mmCIF file of C-alpha atoms in Angstrom:
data_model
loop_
_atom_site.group_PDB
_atom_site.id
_atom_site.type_symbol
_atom_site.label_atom_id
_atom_site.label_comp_id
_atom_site.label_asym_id
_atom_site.label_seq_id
_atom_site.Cartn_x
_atom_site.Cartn_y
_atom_site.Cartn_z
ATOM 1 C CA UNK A 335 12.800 44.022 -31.602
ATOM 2 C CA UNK A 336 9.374 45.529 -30.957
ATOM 3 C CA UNK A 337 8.050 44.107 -28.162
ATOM 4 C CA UNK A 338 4.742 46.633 -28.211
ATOM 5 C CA UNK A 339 3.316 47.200 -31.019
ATOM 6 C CA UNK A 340 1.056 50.082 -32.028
ATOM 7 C CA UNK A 341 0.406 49.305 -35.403
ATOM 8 C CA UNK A 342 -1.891 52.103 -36.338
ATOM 9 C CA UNK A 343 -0.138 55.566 -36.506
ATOM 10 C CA UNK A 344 -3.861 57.641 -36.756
ATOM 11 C CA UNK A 345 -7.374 57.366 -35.888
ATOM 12 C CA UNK A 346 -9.743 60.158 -36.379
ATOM 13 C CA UNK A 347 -12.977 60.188 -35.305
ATOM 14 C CA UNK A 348 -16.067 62.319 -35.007
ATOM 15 C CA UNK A 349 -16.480 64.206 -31.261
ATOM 16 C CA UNK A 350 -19.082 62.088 -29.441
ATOM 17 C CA UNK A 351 -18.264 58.591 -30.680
ATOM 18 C CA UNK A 352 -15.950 56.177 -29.540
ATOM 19 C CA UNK A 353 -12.197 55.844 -30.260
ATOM 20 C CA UNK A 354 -10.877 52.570 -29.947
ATOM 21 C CA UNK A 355 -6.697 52.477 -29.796
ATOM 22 C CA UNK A 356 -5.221 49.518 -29.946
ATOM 23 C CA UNK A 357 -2.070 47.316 -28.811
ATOM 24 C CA UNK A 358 -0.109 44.425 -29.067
ATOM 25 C CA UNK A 359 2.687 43.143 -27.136
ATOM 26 C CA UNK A 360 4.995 39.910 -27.771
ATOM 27 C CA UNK A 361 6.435 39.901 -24.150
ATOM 28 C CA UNK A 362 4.690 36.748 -22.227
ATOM 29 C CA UNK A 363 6.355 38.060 -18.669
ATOM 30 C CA UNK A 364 4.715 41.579 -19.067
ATOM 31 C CA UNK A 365 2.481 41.620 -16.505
ATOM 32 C CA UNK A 366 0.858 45.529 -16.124
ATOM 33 C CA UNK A 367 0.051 47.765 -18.873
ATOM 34 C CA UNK A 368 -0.445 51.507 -19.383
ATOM 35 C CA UNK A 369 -1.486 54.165 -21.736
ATOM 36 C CA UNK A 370 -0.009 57.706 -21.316
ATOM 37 C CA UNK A 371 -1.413 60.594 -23.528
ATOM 38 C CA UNK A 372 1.105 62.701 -25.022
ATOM 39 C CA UNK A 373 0.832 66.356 -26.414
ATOM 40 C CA UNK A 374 3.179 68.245 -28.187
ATOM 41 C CA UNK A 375 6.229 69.582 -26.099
ATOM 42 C CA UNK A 376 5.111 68.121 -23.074
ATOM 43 C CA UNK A 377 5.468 64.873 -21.106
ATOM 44 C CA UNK A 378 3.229 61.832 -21.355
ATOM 45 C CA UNK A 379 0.482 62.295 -19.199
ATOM 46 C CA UNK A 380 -0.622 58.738 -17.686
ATOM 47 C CA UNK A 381 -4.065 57.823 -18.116
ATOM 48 C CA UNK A 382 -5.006 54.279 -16.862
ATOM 49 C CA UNK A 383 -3.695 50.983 -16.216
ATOM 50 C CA UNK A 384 -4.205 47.364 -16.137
ATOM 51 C CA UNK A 385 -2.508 44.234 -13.847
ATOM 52 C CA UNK A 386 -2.447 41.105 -15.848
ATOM 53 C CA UNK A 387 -4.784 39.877 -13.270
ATOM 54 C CA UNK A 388 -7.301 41.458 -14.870
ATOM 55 C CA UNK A 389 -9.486 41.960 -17.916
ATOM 56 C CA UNK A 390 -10.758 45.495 -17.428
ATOM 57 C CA UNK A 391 -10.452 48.370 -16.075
ATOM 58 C CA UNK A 392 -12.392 51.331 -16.366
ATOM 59 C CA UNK A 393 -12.293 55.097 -14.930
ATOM 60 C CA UNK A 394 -14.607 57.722 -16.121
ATOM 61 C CA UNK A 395 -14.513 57.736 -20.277
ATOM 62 C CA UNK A 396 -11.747 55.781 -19.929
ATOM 63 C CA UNK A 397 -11.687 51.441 -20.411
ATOM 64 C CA UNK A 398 -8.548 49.297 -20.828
ATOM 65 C CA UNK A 399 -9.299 45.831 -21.879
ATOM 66 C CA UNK A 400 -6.450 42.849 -21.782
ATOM 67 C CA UNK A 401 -6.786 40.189 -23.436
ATOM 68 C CA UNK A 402 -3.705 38.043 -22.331
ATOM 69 C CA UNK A 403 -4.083 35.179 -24.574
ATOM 70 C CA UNK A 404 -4.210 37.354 -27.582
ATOM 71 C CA UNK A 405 -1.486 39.436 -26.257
ATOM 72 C CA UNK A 406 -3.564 42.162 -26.985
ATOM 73 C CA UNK A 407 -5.087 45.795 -25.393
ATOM 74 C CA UNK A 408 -7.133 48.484 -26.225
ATOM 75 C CA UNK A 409 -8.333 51.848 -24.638
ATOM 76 C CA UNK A 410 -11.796 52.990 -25.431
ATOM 77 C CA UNK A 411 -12.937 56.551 -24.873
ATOM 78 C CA UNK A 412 -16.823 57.358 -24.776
ATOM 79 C CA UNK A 413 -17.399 59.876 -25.658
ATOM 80 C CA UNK A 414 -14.851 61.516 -27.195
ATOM 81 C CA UNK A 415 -13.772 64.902 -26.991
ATOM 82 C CA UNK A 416 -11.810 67.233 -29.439
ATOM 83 C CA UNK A 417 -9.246 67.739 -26.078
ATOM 84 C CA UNK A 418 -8.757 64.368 -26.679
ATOM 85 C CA UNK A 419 -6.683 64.814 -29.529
ATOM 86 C CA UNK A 420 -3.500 63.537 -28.546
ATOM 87 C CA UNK A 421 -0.440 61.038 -29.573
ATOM 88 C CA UNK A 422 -1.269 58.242 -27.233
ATOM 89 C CA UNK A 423 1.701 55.555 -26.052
ATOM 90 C CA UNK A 424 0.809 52.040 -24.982
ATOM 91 C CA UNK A 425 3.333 50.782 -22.622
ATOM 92 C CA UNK A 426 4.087 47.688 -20.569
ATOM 93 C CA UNK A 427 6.233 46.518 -17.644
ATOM 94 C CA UNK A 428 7.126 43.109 -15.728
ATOM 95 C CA UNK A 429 7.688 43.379 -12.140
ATOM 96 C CA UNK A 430 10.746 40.910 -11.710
ATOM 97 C CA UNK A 431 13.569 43.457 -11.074
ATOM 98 C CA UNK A 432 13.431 46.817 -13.153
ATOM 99 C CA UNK A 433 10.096 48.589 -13.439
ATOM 100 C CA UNK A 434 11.231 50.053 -16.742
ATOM 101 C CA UNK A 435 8.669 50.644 -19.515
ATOM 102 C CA UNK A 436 8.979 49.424 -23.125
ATOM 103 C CA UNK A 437 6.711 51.753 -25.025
ATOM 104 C CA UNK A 438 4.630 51.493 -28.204
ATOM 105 C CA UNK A 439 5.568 54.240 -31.029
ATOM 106 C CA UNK A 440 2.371 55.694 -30.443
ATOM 107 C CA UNK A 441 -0.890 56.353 -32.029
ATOM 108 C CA UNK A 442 -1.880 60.757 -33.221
ATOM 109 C CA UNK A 443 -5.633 60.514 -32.446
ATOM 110 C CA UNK A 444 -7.800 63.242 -33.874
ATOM 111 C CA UNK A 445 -11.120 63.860 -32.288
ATOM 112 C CA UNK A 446 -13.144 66.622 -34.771
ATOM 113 C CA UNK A 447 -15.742 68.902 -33.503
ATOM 114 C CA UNK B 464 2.529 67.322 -15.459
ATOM 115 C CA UNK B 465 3.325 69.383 -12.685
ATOM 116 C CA UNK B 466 5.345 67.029 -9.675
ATOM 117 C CA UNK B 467 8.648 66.003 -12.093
ATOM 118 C CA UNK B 468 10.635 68.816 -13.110
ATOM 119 C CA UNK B 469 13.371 68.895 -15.738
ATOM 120 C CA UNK B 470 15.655 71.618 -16.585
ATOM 121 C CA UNK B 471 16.552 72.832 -19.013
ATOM 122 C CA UNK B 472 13.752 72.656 -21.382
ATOM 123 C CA UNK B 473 15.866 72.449 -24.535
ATOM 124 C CA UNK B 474 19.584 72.740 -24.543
ATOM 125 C CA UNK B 475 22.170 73.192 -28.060
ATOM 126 C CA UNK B 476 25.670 71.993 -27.478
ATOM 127 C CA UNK B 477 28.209 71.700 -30.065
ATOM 128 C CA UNK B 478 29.740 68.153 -31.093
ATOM 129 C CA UNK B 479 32.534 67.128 -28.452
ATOM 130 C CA UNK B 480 30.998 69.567 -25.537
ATOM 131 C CA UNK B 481 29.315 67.833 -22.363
ATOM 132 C CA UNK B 482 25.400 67.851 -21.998
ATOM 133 C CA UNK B 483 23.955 67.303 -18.411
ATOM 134 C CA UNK B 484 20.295 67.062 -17.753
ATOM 135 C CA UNK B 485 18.765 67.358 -14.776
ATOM 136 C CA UNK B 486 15.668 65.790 -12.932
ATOM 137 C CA UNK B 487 13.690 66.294 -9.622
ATOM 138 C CA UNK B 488 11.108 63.724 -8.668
ATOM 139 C CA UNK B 489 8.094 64.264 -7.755
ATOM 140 C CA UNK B 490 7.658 64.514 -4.006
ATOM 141 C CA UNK B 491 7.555 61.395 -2.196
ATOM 142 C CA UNK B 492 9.368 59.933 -5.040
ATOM 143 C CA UNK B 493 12.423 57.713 -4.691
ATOM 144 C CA UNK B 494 12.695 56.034 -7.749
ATOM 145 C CA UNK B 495 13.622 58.295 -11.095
ATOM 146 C CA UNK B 496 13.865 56.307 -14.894
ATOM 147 C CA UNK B 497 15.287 58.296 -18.091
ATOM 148 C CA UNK B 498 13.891 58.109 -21.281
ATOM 149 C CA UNK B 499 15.163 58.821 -24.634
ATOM 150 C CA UNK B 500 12.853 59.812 -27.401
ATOM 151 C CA UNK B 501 14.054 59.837 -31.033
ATOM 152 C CA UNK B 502 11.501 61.733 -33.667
ATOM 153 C CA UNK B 503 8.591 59.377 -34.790
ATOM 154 C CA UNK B 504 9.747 56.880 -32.314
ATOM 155 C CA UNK B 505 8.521 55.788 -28.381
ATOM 156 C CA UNK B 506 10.157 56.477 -25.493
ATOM 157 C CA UNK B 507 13.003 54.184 -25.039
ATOM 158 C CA UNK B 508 14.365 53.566 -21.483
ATOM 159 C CA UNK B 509 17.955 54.295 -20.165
ATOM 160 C CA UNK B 510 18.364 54.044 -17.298
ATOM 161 C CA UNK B 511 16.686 53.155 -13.480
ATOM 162 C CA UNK B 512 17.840 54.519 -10.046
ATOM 163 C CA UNK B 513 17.143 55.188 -6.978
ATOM 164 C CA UNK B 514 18.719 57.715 -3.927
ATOM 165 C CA UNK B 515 22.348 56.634 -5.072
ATOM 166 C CA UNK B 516 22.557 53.660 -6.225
ATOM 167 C CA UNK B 517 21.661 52.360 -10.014
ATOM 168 C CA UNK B 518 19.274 49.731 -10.168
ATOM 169 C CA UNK B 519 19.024 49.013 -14.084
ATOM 170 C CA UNK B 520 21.123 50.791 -16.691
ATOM 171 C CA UNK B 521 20.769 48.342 -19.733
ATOM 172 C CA UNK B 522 18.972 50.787 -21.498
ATOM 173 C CA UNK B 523 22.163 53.286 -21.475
ATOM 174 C CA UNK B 524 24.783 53.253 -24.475
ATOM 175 C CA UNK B 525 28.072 51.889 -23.279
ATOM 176 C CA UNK B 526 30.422 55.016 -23.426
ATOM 177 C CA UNK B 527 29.488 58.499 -23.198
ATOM 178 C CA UNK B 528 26.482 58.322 -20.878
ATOM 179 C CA UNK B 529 26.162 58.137 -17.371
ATOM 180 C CA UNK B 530 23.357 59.225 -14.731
ATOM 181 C CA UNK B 531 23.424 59.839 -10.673
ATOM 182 C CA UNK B 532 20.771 59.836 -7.956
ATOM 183 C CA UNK B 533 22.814 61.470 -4.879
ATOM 184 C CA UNK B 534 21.392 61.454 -1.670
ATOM 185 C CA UNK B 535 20.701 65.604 -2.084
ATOM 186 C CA UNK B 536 19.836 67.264 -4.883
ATOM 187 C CA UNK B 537 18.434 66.229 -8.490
ATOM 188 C CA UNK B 538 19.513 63.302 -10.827
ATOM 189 C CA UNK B 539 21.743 63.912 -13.619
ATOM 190 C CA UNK B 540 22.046 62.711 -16.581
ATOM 191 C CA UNK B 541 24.968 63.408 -18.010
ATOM 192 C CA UNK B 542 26.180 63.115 -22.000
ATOM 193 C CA UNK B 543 29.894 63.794 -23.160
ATOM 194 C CA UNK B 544 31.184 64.591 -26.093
ATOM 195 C CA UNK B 545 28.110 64.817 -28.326
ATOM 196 C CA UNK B 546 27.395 64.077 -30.937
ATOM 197 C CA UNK B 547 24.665 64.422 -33.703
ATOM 198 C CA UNK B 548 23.506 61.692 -33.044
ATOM 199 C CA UNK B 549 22.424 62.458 -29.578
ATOM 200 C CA UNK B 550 19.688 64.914 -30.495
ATOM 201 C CA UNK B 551 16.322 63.735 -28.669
ATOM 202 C CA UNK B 552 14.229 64.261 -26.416
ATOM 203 C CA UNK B 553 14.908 63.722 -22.810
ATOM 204 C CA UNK B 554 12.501 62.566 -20.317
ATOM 205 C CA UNK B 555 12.757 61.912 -16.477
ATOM 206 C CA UNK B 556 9.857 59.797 -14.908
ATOM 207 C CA UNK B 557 9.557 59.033 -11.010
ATOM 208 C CA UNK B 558 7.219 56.948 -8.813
ATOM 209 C CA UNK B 559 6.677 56.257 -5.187
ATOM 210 C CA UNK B 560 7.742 52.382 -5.321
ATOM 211 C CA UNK B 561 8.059 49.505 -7.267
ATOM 212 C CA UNK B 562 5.971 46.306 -8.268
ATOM 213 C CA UNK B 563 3.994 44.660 -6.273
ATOM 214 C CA UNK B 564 0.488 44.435 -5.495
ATOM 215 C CA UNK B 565 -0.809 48.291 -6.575
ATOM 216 C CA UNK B 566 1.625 48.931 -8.959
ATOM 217 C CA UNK B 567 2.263 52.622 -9.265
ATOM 218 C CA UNK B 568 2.832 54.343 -12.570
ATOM 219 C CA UNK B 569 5.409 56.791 -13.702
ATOM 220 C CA UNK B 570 5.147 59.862 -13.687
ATOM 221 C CA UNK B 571 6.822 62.214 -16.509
ATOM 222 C CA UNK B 572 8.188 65.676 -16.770
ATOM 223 C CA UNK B 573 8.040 67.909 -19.496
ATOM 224 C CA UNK B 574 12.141 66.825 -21.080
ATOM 225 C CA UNK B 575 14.629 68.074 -22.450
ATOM 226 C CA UNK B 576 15.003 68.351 -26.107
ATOM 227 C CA UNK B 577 18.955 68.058 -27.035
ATOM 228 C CA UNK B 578 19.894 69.872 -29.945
ATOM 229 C CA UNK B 579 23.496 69.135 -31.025
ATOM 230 C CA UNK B 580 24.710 71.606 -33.840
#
């Protein structure tokens, strides 16, 4: 039972344009939402998150948008850099009781000089 | 991701010997989660404590596994009698608090990756 979905397992894109990951999530309670860039043979590195109270949220090259009817997120990065390259994990969380994250399988985004 | 620390870094055990990973939060950090990682898979949870008590463990297999928060000292994670199976990766997350207004994300340490021979 995948409650977050990434569907996509790559994206490559050219340095300097825009990478657009996306998510999808089946869990109505979920209520906060987070991406977390992974690299090989470390940790996931979190990036940026979003409350289900809002529709955006943006830091540096980094934007999160929710939309909650469509059960649906996506991270942009403009521009984007060849350090970007990275497996990146959509997760999500409800706050009633545990704070434990269901994860996506992830997404291998290549950024080319 | 320097705060959460996790030793060992990898660890080979035989089938049937004991496994224990270990976990230290970052500072500040009362609350420590466990998450398994198979190969082409996300993280799936385990387990949630905090300083000694267990607050959610529904992610944890029923026999075999168990995990600890004491009041000193790091949180274990603890695996016996291995088994192929078993081979992952291992990773401890902490945060300051839960839910609420400002939610605060995890934060993740390196893991451990399990070999089982």
């Amino acid at each position: 039972d995948q409650q977050v979905k990434q569907n996509s397992p790559s994206l490559s894109v050219q340095e300097g344009r825009i990478s657009i990951l996306n998510c999808d999530y089946t869990n109505s309670m979920f209520d906060y939402f987070l991406w977390y860039k992974k690299y090989p043979a470390e940790g996931p590195t979190f990036l940026i998150s979003i409350s289900s109270i809002k529709d955006k949220n943006e830091d540096g090259r980094f934007t999160v948008f929710l939309n909650k009817s469509a059960k649906h997120l996506s991270l942009h990065i403009v521009p984007s850099q060849p350090g970007d390259s990275a497996v990146y994990f959509c997760a999500a969380s409800n706050q009633g009781g545990s704070e434990k994250l269901v994860f996506g399988k992830g997404m291998k985004l290549t950024v080319n000089p | 991701n320097a705060g959460v620390m996790q030793n060992p870094r990898h660890l080979v055990r035989r089938r049937g010997q004991e496994a224990r990973l270990r976990c230290s939060p970052m500072k500040g950090h009362s609350h420590v989660y466990w998450y398994r990682q198979l190969p082409e898979e996300g993280l799936k949870f385990m387990v949630y404590l905090q300083k000694e008590n267990i607050i959610d463990e529904s992610g944890m297999p029923k026999e075999r596994f168990s995990a600890e928060f004491p009041k000193e000292g790091p949180s274990i994670l603890r695996i016996q009698q291995v088994v192929r199976g078993d081979s992952a990766a291992y990773f401890c997350a902490s945060s300051p608090r839960t839910g609420g207004a400002g939610n605060q994300p995890q934060h993740f340490g390196d893991g451990t990756r399990l070999s089982i021979l």
